[in-house]
């Protein structure tokens, strides 16, 4: 296995065991490459809560026997504390750069369980792999010729802001939940900063930058989201959960307008 300085040693040991199991139990000509993306690749892995995001490229679609082997491998990996935090997919190398809308159903792992269907594969997935990914085994990422461009990433972020998050703004009650406050503030901060800097950042870095970039009106909410993310057992910065939920809704509406006015301009190319 290729060793990367980007990964903590305890993660390297875990992923090495994973690669060894793949090589031991699957046909030698099936696996073309094993790669890490996500928080590890972005240098923001949190030992307590971060997922281990991976992509395994295959020479062909897996058959029923090979699928059963993958499921058994993850049962073994689940004996480790990180096992149930493995999130990833097994797809054919010929499908590099494609999103769920273009892909046939494929094996994927979430919470340590392997199923066949569709996981979180979009242009942001491929962009992070292209620009920051770590090769554990196989063809170096730079030689994969991942076709994803920044315009593709922009399209995904536009969907996230204008469809996914805008629809959530109509359901203020969702943000009475700590987890939804964290999810909204950290994810939207990441989108805003990534659009501004034309680079995908970790959520932690994005929230810190947004406190500097955005008006003071949003600082309390951003710090609250970061508090939940890092020190969930500490006292809330808000006296009222309802006030916090309304602030979260208003933050979504504010960033919706901000992004559409500054970044989502139809017909204007944003480069590669």
PDB file of C-alpha atoms in Angstrom:
ATOM      1  CA  UNK A   1       0.000   0.000   0.000  1.00  0.00           C
ATOM      2  CA  UNK A   2       1.165   3.533  -0.767  1.00  0.00           C
ATOM      3  CA  UNK A   3       1.800   5.537   2.413  1.00  0.00           C
ATOM      4  CA  UNK A   4       0.640   9.165   2.554  1.00  0.00           C
ATOM      5  CA  UNK A   5       1.824  11.885   4.909  1.00  0.00           C
ATOM      6  CA  UNK A   6      -1.708  13.339   4.736  1.00  0.00           C
ATOM      7  CA  UNK A   7      -3.104  10.486   6.829  1.00  0.00           C
ATOM      8  CA  UNK A   8      -2.583  10.063  10.570  1.00  0.00           C
ATOM      9  CA  UNK A   9      -0.673   6.868  11.359  1.00  0.00           C
ATOM     10  CA  UNK A  10      -3.678   5.243  13.042  1.00  0.00           C
ATOM     11  CA  UNK A  11      -5.728   5.793   9.870  1.00  0.00           C
ATOM     12  CA  UNK A  12      -2.914   4.441   7.693  1.00  0.00           C
ATOM     13  CA  UNK A  13      -2.879   1.242   9.730  1.00  0.00           C
ATOM     14  CA  UNK A  14      -6.641   0.856   9.343  1.00  0.00           C
ATOM     15  CA  UNK A  15      -6.663   1.495   5.587  1.00  0.00           C
ATOM     16  CA  UNK A  16      -3.688  -0.821   5.090  1.00  0.00           C
ATOM     17  CA  UNK A  17      -5.656  -3.629   6.706  1.00  0.00           C
ATOM     18  CA  UNK A  18      -8.594  -2.833   4.418  1.00  0.00           C
ATOM     19  CA  UNK A  19      -6.459  -2.949   1.249  1.00  0.00           C
ATOM     20  CA  UNK A  20      -4.878  -6.225   2.368  1.00  0.00           C
ATOM     21  CA  UNK A  21      -8.322  -7.803   2.794  1.00  0.00           C
ATOM     22  CA  UNK A  22      -9.399  -6.627  -0.664  1.00  0.00           C
ATOM     23  CA  UNK A  23      -6.294  -8.137  -2.243  1.00  0.00           C
ATOM     24  CA  UNK A  24      -6.532 -11.348  -0.268  1.00  0.00           C
ATOM     25  CA  UNK A  25     -10.160 -12.190  -0.991  1.00  0.00           C
ATOM     26  CA  UNK A  26     -11.009 -10.652  -4.382  1.00  0.00           C
ATOM     27  CA  UNK A  27      -9.682 -11.682  -7.830  1.00  0.00           C
ATOM     28  CA  UNK A  28      -6.318 -10.054  -8.537  1.00  0.00           C
ATOM     29  CA  UNK A  29      -7.528  -8.500 -11.796  1.00  0.00           C
ATOM     30  CA  UNK A  30     -10.695  -6.932 -10.337  1.00  0.00           C
ATOM     31  CA  UNK A  31      -9.269  -3.982  -8.394  1.00  0.00           C
ATOM     32  CA  UNK A  32      -7.726  -1.195 -10.475  1.00  0.00           C
ATOM     33  CA  UNK A  33      -7.320   1.331  -7.694  1.00  0.00           C
ATOM     34  CA  UNK A  34      -8.199   2.214  -4.099  1.00  0.00           C
ATOM     35  CA  UNK A  35      -8.476   5.895  -3.167  1.00  0.00           C
ATOM     36  CA  UNK A  36      -9.297   8.158  -0.230  1.00  0.00           C
ATOM     37  CA  UNK A  37     -11.073  11.505  -0.526  1.00  0.00           C
ATOM     38  CA  UNK A  38     -13.159  13.594   1.913  1.00  0.00           C
ATOM     39  CA  UNK A  39     -11.914  15.024   5.207  1.00  0.00           C
ATOM     40  CA  UNK A  40      -8.759  12.890   5.291  1.00  0.00           C
ATOM     41  CA  UNK A  41      -7.692  14.150   1.870  1.00  0.00           C
ATOM     42  CA  UNK A  42      -8.520  17.728   2.880  1.00  0.00           C
ATOM     43  CA  UNK A  43      -6.344  17.429   5.980  1.00  0.00           C
ATOM     44  CA  UNK A  44      -9.290  17.821   8.353  1.00  0.00           C
ATOM     45  CA  UNK A  45      -9.867  14.327   9.745  1.00  0.00           C
ATOM     46  CA  UNK A  46     -11.505  14.291  13.181  1.00  0.00           C
ATOM     47  CA  UNK A  47     -10.676  11.062  15.011  1.00  0.00           C
ATOM     48  CA  UNK A  48     -13.967  11.165  16.903  1.00  0.00           C
ATOM     49  CA  UNK A  49     -16.506  11.872  14.174  1.00  0.00           C
ATOM     50  CA  UNK A  50     -15.080  12.063  10.630  1.00  0.00           C
ATOM     51  CA  UNK A  51     -15.990   9.426   8.062  1.00  0.00           C
ATOM     52  CA  UNK A  52     -13.401   7.549   6.036  1.00  0.00           C
ATOM     53  CA  UNK A  53     -14.467   8.281   2.459  1.00  0.00           C
ATOM     54  CA  UNK A  54     -13.176   5.912  -0.209  1.00  0.00           C
ATOM     55  CA  UNK A  55     -13.579   4.940  -3.850  1.00  0.00           C
ATOM     56  CA  UNK A  56     -12.542   1.575  -5.255  1.00  0.00           C
ATOM     57  CA  UNK A  57     -12.241   1.386  -9.040  1.00  0.00           C
ATOM     58  CA  UNK A  58     -12.978  -1.988 -10.608  1.00  0.00           C
ATOM     59  CA  UNK A  59     -12.168  -3.567 -13.957  1.00  0.00           C
ATOM     60  CA  UNK A  60     -15.720  -4.941 -14.231  1.00  0.00           C
ATOM     61  CA  UNK A  61     -19.021  -5.056 -12.381  1.00  0.00           C
ATOM     62  CA  UNK A  62     -18.982  -7.351  -9.352  1.00  0.00           C
ATOM     63  CA  UNK A  63     -20.887 -10.631  -9.460  1.00  0.00           C
ATOM     64  CA  UNK A  64     -22.937 -12.057  -6.590  1.00  0.00           C
ATOM     65  CA  UNK A  65     -19.993 -13.953  -5.123  1.00  0.00           C
ATOM     66  CA  UNK A  66     -17.759 -10.870  -5.196  1.00  0.00           C
ATOM     67  CA  UNK A  67     -20.517  -8.776  -3.623  1.00  0.00           C
ATOM     68  CA  UNK A  68     -20.782 -11.304  -0.802  1.00  0.00           C
ATOM     69  CA  UNK A  69     -17.007 -11.085  -0.308  1.00  0.00           C
ATOM     70  CA  UNK A  70     -17.188  -7.284  -0.074  1.00  0.00           C
ATOM     71  CA  UNK A  71     -19.904  -7.572   2.544  1.00  0.00           C
ATOM     72  CA  UNK A  72     -17.780 -10.013   4.542  1.00  0.00           C
ATOM     73  CA  UNK A  73     -14.751  -7.723   4.304  1.00  0.00           C
ATOM     74  CA  UNK A  74     -16.718  -4.865   5.829  1.00  0.00           C
ATOM     75  CA  UNK A  75     -18.024  -7.128   8.584  1.00  0.00           C
ATOM     76  CA  UNK A  76     -14.382  -7.736   9.467  1.00  0.00           C
ATOM     77  CA  UNK A  77     -13.552  -4.023   9.208  1.00  0.00           C
ATOM     78  CA  UNK A  78     -16.437  -3.235  11.570  1.00  0.00           C
ATOM     79  CA  UNK A  79     -14.513  -4.878  14.396  1.00  0.00           C
ATOM     80  CA  UNK A  80     -12.444  -1.682  14.417  1.00  0.00           C
ATOM     81  CA  UNK A  81     -13.896   1.590  15.721  1.00  0.00           C
ATOM     82  CA  UNK A  82     -13.467   3.171  12.275  1.00  0.00           C
ATOM     83  CA  UNK A  83     -15.252   0.341  10.453  1.00  0.00           C
ATOM     84  CA  UNK A  84     -18.755   1.739  10.728  1.00  0.00           C
ATOM     85  CA  UNK A  85     -17.484   5.135   9.636  1.00  0.00           C
ATOM     86  CA  UNK A  86     -16.404   3.865   6.222  1.00  0.00           C
ATOM     87  CA  UNK A  87     -18.403   5.561   3.459  1.00  0.00           C
ATOM     88  CA  UNK A  88     -17.587   4.678  -0.113  1.00  0.00           C
ATOM     89  CA  UNK A  89     -18.355   2.986  -3.379  1.00  0.00           C
ATOM     90  CA  UNK A  90     -17.177   0.304  -5.743  1.00  0.00           C
ATOM     91  CA  UNK A  91     -17.564   1.298  -9.392  1.00  0.00           C
ATOM     92  CA  UNK A  92     -16.028   0.398 -12.722  1.00  0.00           C
ATOM     93  CA  UNK A  93     -13.032   2.485 -13.767  1.00  0.00           C
ATOM     94  CA  UNK A  94     -14.808   3.265 -17.040  1.00  0.00           C
ATOM     95  CA  UNK A  95     -17.362   5.254 -14.995  1.00  0.00           C
ATOM     96  CA  UNK A  96     -14.859   7.791 -13.619  1.00  0.00           C
ATOM     97  CA  UNK A  97     -16.380  11.267 -13.375  1.00  0.00           C
ATOM     98  CA  UNK A  98     -19.987  10.142 -13.775  1.00  0.00           C
ATOM     99  CA  UNK A  99     -22.724  11.026 -11.285  1.00  0.00           C
ATOM    100  CA  UNK A 100     -25.585   8.917  -9.994  1.00  0.00           C
ATOM    101  CA  UNK A 101     -27.861  10.004 -12.834  1.00  0.00           C
ATOM    102  CA  UNK A 102     -25.430   8.431 -15.312  1.00  0.00           C
ATOM    103  CA  UNK A 103     -24.429   5.330 -13.354  1.00  0.00           C
ATOM    104  CA  UNK A 104     -25.943   1.854 -13.110  1.00  0.00           C
ATOM    105  CA  UNK A 105     -26.515   0.644  -9.549  1.00  0.00           C
ATOM    106  CA  UNK A 106     -23.239  -0.166  -7.783  1.00  0.00           C
ATOM    107  CA  UNK A 107     -22.092  -1.564  -4.421  1.00  0.00           C
ATOM    108  CA  UNK A 108     -21.605   1.098  -1.775  1.00  0.00           C
ATOM    109  CA  UNK A 109     -20.795   1.101   1.919  1.00  0.00           C
ATOM    110  CA  UNK A 110     -22.336   3.330   4.563  1.00  0.00           C
ATOM    111  CA  UNK A 111     -22.183   2.823   8.325  1.00  0.00           C
ATOM    112  CA  UNK A 112     -20.158  -0.319   7.669  1.00  0.00           C
ATOM    113  CA  UNK A 113     -22.886  -2.028   5.627  1.00  0.00           C
ATOM    114  CA  UNK A 114     -22.543  -2.870   1.914  1.00  0.00           C
ATOM    115  CA  UNK A 115     -25.599  -2.614  -0.314  1.00  0.00           C
ATOM    116  CA  UNK A 116     -26.268  -2.193  -4.028  1.00  0.00           C
ATOM    117  CA  UNK A 117     -27.862   1.036  -5.184  1.00  0.00           C
ATOM    118  CA  UNK A 118     -26.733   4.662  -5.189  1.00  0.00           C
ATOM    119  CA  UNK A 119     -24.564   6.593  -2.755  1.00  0.00           C
ATOM    120  CA  UNK A 120     -23.329  10.188  -2.611  1.00  0.00           C
ATOM    121  CA  UNK A 121     -21.552  10.474  -5.968  1.00  0.00           C
ATOM    122  CA  UNK A 122     -21.571  13.928  -7.512  1.00  0.00           C
ATOM    123  CA  UNK A 123     -19.172  16.359  -9.157  1.00  0.00           C
ATOM    124  CA  UNK A 124     -17.849  17.490  -5.769  1.00  0.00           C
ATOM    125  CA  UNK A 125     -16.888  13.882  -5.008  1.00  0.00           C
ATOM    126  CA  UNK A 126     -14.825  13.664  -8.182  1.00  0.00           C
ATOM    127  CA  UNK A 127     -13.329  17.149  -7.795  1.00  0.00           C
ATOM    128  CA  UNK A 128     -12.020  16.394  -4.304  1.00  0.00           C
ATOM    129  CA  UNK A 129     -10.583  13.109  -5.561  1.00  0.00           C
ATOM    130  CA  UNK A 130      -9.023  14.859  -8.565  1.00  0.00           C
ATOM    131  CA  UNK A 131      -7.450  17.710  -6.600  1.00  0.00           C
ATOM    132  CA  UNK A 132      -6.814  16.218  -3.149  1.00  0.00           C
ATOM    133  CA  UNK A 133      -7.326  12.448  -3.282  1.00  0.00           C
ATOM    134  CA  UNK A 134      -4.906   9.905  -1.842  1.00  0.00           C
ATOM    135  CA  UNK A 135      -3.900   6.781  -3.762  1.00  0.00           C
ATOM    136  CA  UNK A 136      -3.746   3.698  -1.546  1.00  0.00           C
ATOM    137  CA  UNK A 137      -3.215   1.293  -4.425  1.00  0.00           C
ATOM    138  CA  UNK A 138      -3.266   1.361  -8.200  1.00  0.00           C
ATOM    139  CA  UNK A 139      -3.033   4.027 -10.866  1.00  0.00           C
ATOM    140  CA  UNK A 140      -1.938   7.421  -9.459  1.00  0.00           C
ATOM    141  CA  UNK A 141      -4.823   9.880  -9.326  1.00  0.00           C
ATOM    142  CA  UNK A 142      -3.075  12.263 -11.711  1.00  0.00           C
ATOM    143  CA  UNK A 143      -3.168   9.548 -14.374  1.00  0.00           C
ATOM    144  CA  UNK A 144      -6.883   8.763 -13.994  1.00  0.00           C
ATOM    145  CA  UNK A 145      -7.857  11.697 -16.234  1.00  0.00           C
ATOM    146  CA  UNK A 146     -10.887  12.578 -14.130  1.00  0.00           C
ATOM    147  CA  UNK A 147     -12.939  14.787 -16.497  1.00  0.00           C
ATOM    148  CA  UNK A 148     -14.690  16.870 -13.810  1.00  0.00           C
ATOM    149  CA  UNK A 149     -14.356  20.650 -14.251  1.00  0.00           C
ATOM    150  CA  UNK A 150     -15.129  23.539 -11.909  1.00  0.00           C
ATOM    151  CA  UNK A 151     -18.274  24.306 -13.923  1.00  0.00           C
ATOM    152  CA  UNK A 152     -19.518  20.834 -12.963  1.00  0.00           C
ATOM    153  CA  UNK A 153     -18.851  21.570  -9.286  1.00  0.00           C
ATOM    154  CA  UNK A 154     -20.666  24.879  -9.647  1.00  0.00           C
ATOM    155  CA  UNK A 155     -23.686  23.071 -11.059  1.00  0.00           C
ATOM    156  CA  UNK A 156     -23.814  20.745  -8.047  1.00  0.00           C
ATOM    157  CA  UNK A 157     -23.495  23.611  -5.579  1.00  0.00           C
ATOM    158  CA  UNK A 158     -26.229  25.520  -7.380  1.00  0.00           C
ATOM    159  CA  UNK A 159     -28.531  22.534  -6.959  1.00  0.00           C
ATOM    160  CA  UNK A 160     -27.610  22.258  -3.281  1.00  0.00           C
ATOM    161  CA  UNK A 161     -28.362  25.920  -2.576  1.00  0.00           C
ATOM    162  CA  UNK A 162     -31.386  26.436  -4.831  1.00  0.00           C
ATOM    163  CA  UNK A 163     -33.111  23.093  -4.418  1.00  0.00           C
ATOM    164  CA  UNK A 164     -31.984  21.159  -1.361  1.00  0.00           C
ATOM    165  CA  UNK A 165     -31.373  23.952   1.131  1.00  0.00           C
ATOM    166  CA  UNK A 166     -34.003  26.366  -0.164  1.00  0.00           C
ATOM    167  CA  UNK A 167     -36.654  23.671   0.352  1.00  0.00           C
ATOM    168  CA  UNK A 168     -35.414  23.203   3.930  1.00  0.00           C
ATOM    169  CA  UNK A 169     -35.916  26.920   4.641  1.00  0.00           C
ATOM    170  CA  UNK A 170     -39.669  26.316   4.458  1.00  0.00           C
ATOM    171  CA  UNK A 171     -39.479  23.897   7.400  1.00  0.00           C
ATOM    172  CA  UNK A 172     -38.141  25.957  10.287  1.00  0.00           C
ATOM    173  CA  UNK A 173     -38.971  23.204  12.783  1.00  0.00           C
ATOM    174  CA  UNK A 174     -36.146  21.086  11.325  1.00  0.00           C
ATOM    175  CA  UNK A 175     -33.630  23.444  12.902  1.00  0.00           C
ATOM    176  CA  UNK A 176     -34.819  22.851  16.438  1.00  0.00           C
ATOM    177  CA  UNK A 177     -32.421  19.909  16.195  1.00  0.00           C
ATOM    178  CA  UNK A 178     -28.759  20.435  17.094  1.00  0.00           C
ATOM    179  CA  UNK A 179     -27.651  18.104  14.315  1.00  0.00           C
ATOM    180  CA  UNK A 180     -29.550  20.066  11.667  1.00  0.00           C
ATOM    181  CA  UNK A 181     -28.124  23.371  12.909  1.00  0.00           C
ATOM    182  CA  UNK A 182     -24.628  21.947  12.597  1.00  0.00           C
ATOM    183  CA  UNK A 183     -25.364  20.374   9.213  1.00  0.00           C
ATOM    184  CA  UNK A 184     -26.833  23.575   7.769  1.00  0.00           C
ATOM    185  CA  UNK A 185     -24.266  26.049   9.070  1.00  0.00           C
ATOM    186  CA  UNK A 186     -21.220  23.927   8.283  1.00  0.00           C
ATOM    187  CA  UNK A 187     -22.353  22.681   4.877  1.00  0.00           C
ATOM    188  CA  UNK A 188     -23.566  26.056   3.633  1.00  0.00           C
ATOM    189  CA  UNK A 189     -20.409  27.745   4.941  1.00  0.00           C
ATOM    190  CA  UNK A 190     -18.431  25.241   2.924  1.00  0.00           C
ATOM    191  CA  UNK A 191     -20.409  26.042  -0.214  1.00  0.00           C
ATOM    192  CA  UNK A 192     -20.057  29.812   0.217  1.00  0.00           C
ATOM    193  CA  UNK A 193     -16.300  29.678   0.872  1.00  0.00           C
ATOM    194  CA  UNK A 194     -15.685  27.176  -1.901  1.00  0.00           C
ATOM    195  CA  UNK A 195     -17.506  29.401  -4.370  1.00  0.00           C
ATOM    196  CA  UNK A 196     -15.597  32.458  -3.205  1.00  0.00           C
ATOM    197  CA  UNK A 197     -12.179  30.771  -3.315  1.00  0.00           C
ATOM    198  CA  UNK A 198     -12.875  28.346  -6.195  1.00  0.00           C
ATOM    199  CA  UNK A 199     -11.583  25.466  -4.097  1.00  0.00           C
ATOM    200  CA  UNK A 200     -13.235  22.846  -1.899  1.00  0.00           C
ATOM    201  CA  UNK A 201     -12.499  23.453   1.770  1.00  0.00           C
ATOM    202  CA  UNK A 202     -13.105  21.368   4.857  1.00  0.00           C
ATOM    203  CA  UNK A 203     -16.190  22.298   6.869  1.00  0.00           C
ATOM    204  CA  UNK A 204     -14.102  23.374   9.861  1.00  0.00           C
ATOM    205  CA  UNK A 205     -11.997  25.744   7.793  1.00  0.00           C
ATOM    206  CA  UNK A 206     -15.056  27.082   5.980  1.00  0.00           C
ATOM    207  CA  UNK A 207     -16.938  28.008   9.162  1.00  0.00           C
ATOM    208  CA  UNK A 208     -13.916  29.863  10.517  1.00  0.00           C
ATOM    209  CA  UNK A 209     -13.548  31.772   7.246  1.00  0.00           C
ATOM    210  CA  UNK A 210     -17.249  32.613   7.085  1.00  0.00           C
ATOM    211  CA  UNK A 211     -17.057  34.264  10.496  1.00  0.00           C
ATOM    212  CA  UNK A 212     -14.554  36.648   8.890  1.00  0.00           C
ATOM    213  CA  UNK A 213     -16.283  36.922   5.500  1.00  0.00           C
ATOM    214  CA  UNK A 214     -19.965  37.269   6.357  1.00  0.00           C
ATOM    215  CA  UNK A 215     -21.789  40.075   8.204  1.00  0.00           C
ATOM    216  CA  UNK A 216     -21.780  40.091  12.012  1.00  0.00           C
ATOM    217  CA  UNK A 217     -25.496  39.197  11.900  1.00  0.00           C
ATOM    218  CA  UNK A 218     -24.499  35.545  11.310  1.00  0.00           C
ATOM    219  CA  UNK A 219     -21.539  35.171  13.647  1.00  0.00           C
ATOM    220  CA  UNK A 220     -23.483  33.805  16.617  1.00  0.00           C
ATOM    221  CA  UNK A 221     -25.177  31.156  14.484  1.00  0.00           C
ATOM    222  CA  UNK A 222     -21.905  30.118  12.845  1.00  0.00           C
ATOM    223  CA  UNK A 223     -20.195  29.824  16.216  1.00  0.00           C
ATOM    224  CA  UNK A 224     -23.150  27.794  17.481  1.00  0.00           C
ATOM    225  CA  UNK A 225     -22.849  25.369  14.579  1.00  0.00           C
ATOM    226  CA  UNK A 226     -19.129  25.036  15.229  1.00  0.00           C
ATOM    227  CA  UNK A 227     -19.777  24.496  18.956  1.00  0.00           C
ATOM    228  CA  UNK A 228     -22.144  21.622  18.189  1.00  0.00           C
ATOM    229  CA  UNK A 229     -19.627  20.156  15.775  1.00  0.00           C
ATOM    230  CA  UNK A 230     -16.682  20.292  18.156  1.00  0.00           C
ATOM    231  CA  UNK A 231     -18.076  20.443  21.707  1.00  0.00           C
ATOM    232  CA  UNK A 232     -21.649  19.215  21.540  1.00  0.00           C
ATOM    233  CA  UNK A 233     -21.883  18.697  25.303  1.00  0.00           C
ATOM    234  CA  UNK A 234     -21.210  22.349  26.120  1.00  0.00           C
ATOM    235  CA  UNK A 235     -23.892  24.969  26.739  1.00  0.00           C
ATOM    236  CA  UNK A 236     -25.655  26.488  23.739  1.00  0.00           C
ATOM    237  CA  UNK A 237     -24.783  30.047  22.773  1.00  0.00           C
ATOM    238  CA  UNK A 238     -28.529  30.664  22.318  1.00  0.00           C
ATOM    239  CA  UNK A 239     -31.101  31.134  25.062  1.00  0.00           C
ATOM    240  CA  UNK A 240     -33.924  30.037  22.766  1.00  0.00           C
ATOM    241  CA  UNK A 241     -33.980  27.060  20.392  1.00  0.00           C
ATOM    242  CA  UNK A 242     -36.781  28.724  18.461  1.00  0.00           C
ATOM    243  CA  UNK A 243     -34.674  31.853  17.916  1.00  0.00           C
ATOM    244  CA  UNK A 244     -31.812  29.636  16.759  1.00  0.00           C
ATOM    245  CA  UNK A 245     -34.077  27.769  14.343  1.00  0.00           C
ATOM    246  CA  UNK A 246     -35.350  31.021  12.856  1.00  0.00           C
ATOM    247  CA  UNK A 247     -31.796  32.310  12.497  1.00  0.00           C
ATOM    248  CA  UNK A 248     -30.888  29.107  10.685  1.00  0.00           C
ATOM    249  CA  UNK A 249     -33.812  29.529   8.302  1.00  0.00           C
ATOM    250  CA  UNK A 250     -32.848  33.157   7.666  1.00  0.00           C
ATOM    251  CA  UNK A 251     -29.215  32.153   7.099  1.00  0.00           C
ATOM    252  CA  UNK A 252     -30.324  29.764   4.367  1.00  0.00           C
ATOM    253  CA  UNK A 253     -32.358  32.519   2.710  1.00  0.00           C
ATOM    254  CA  UNK A 254     -29.482  35.002   3.022  1.00  0.00           C
ATOM    255  CA  UNK A 255     -26.914  32.650   1.475  1.00  0.00           C
ATOM    256  CA  UNK A 256     -29.417  31.646  -1.208  1.00  0.00           C
ATOM    257  CA  UNK A 257     -29.583  35.272  -2.333  1.00  0.00           C
ATOM    258  CA  UNK A 258     -25.833  35.802  -1.885  1.00  0.00           C
ATOM    259  CA  UNK A 259     -24.884  32.821  -4.030  1.00  0.00           C
ATOM    260  CA  UNK A 260     -27.380  33.567  -6.776  1.00  0.00           C
ATOM    261  CA  UNK A 261     -26.303  37.194  -7.034  1.00  0.00           C
ATOM    262  CA  UNK A 262     -22.573  36.493  -7.002  1.00  0.00           C
ATOM    263  CA  UNK A 263     -21.896  33.016  -8.359  1.00  0.00           C
ATOM    264  CA  UNK A 264     -24.799  31.386 -10.163  1.00  0.00           C
ATOM    265  CA  UNK A 265     -24.813  33.407 -13.370  1.00  0.00           C
ATOM    266  CA  UNK A 266     -26.252  31.419 -16.242  1.00  0.00           C
ATOM    267  CA  UNK A 267     -24.175  31.215 -19.389  1.00  0.00           C
ATOM    268  CA  UNK A 268     -20.931  32.456 -17.837  1.00  0.00           C
ATOM    269  CA  UNK A 269     -18.054  29.981 -17.876  1.00  0.00           C
ATOM    270  CA  UNK A 270     -16.112  29.569 -14.657  1.00  0.00           C
ATOM    271  CA  UNK A 271     -13.103  27.702 -16.012  1.00  0.00           C
ATOM    272  CA  UNK A 272     -11.690  24.224 -15.461  1.00  0.00           C
TER     273      UNK A 272
END
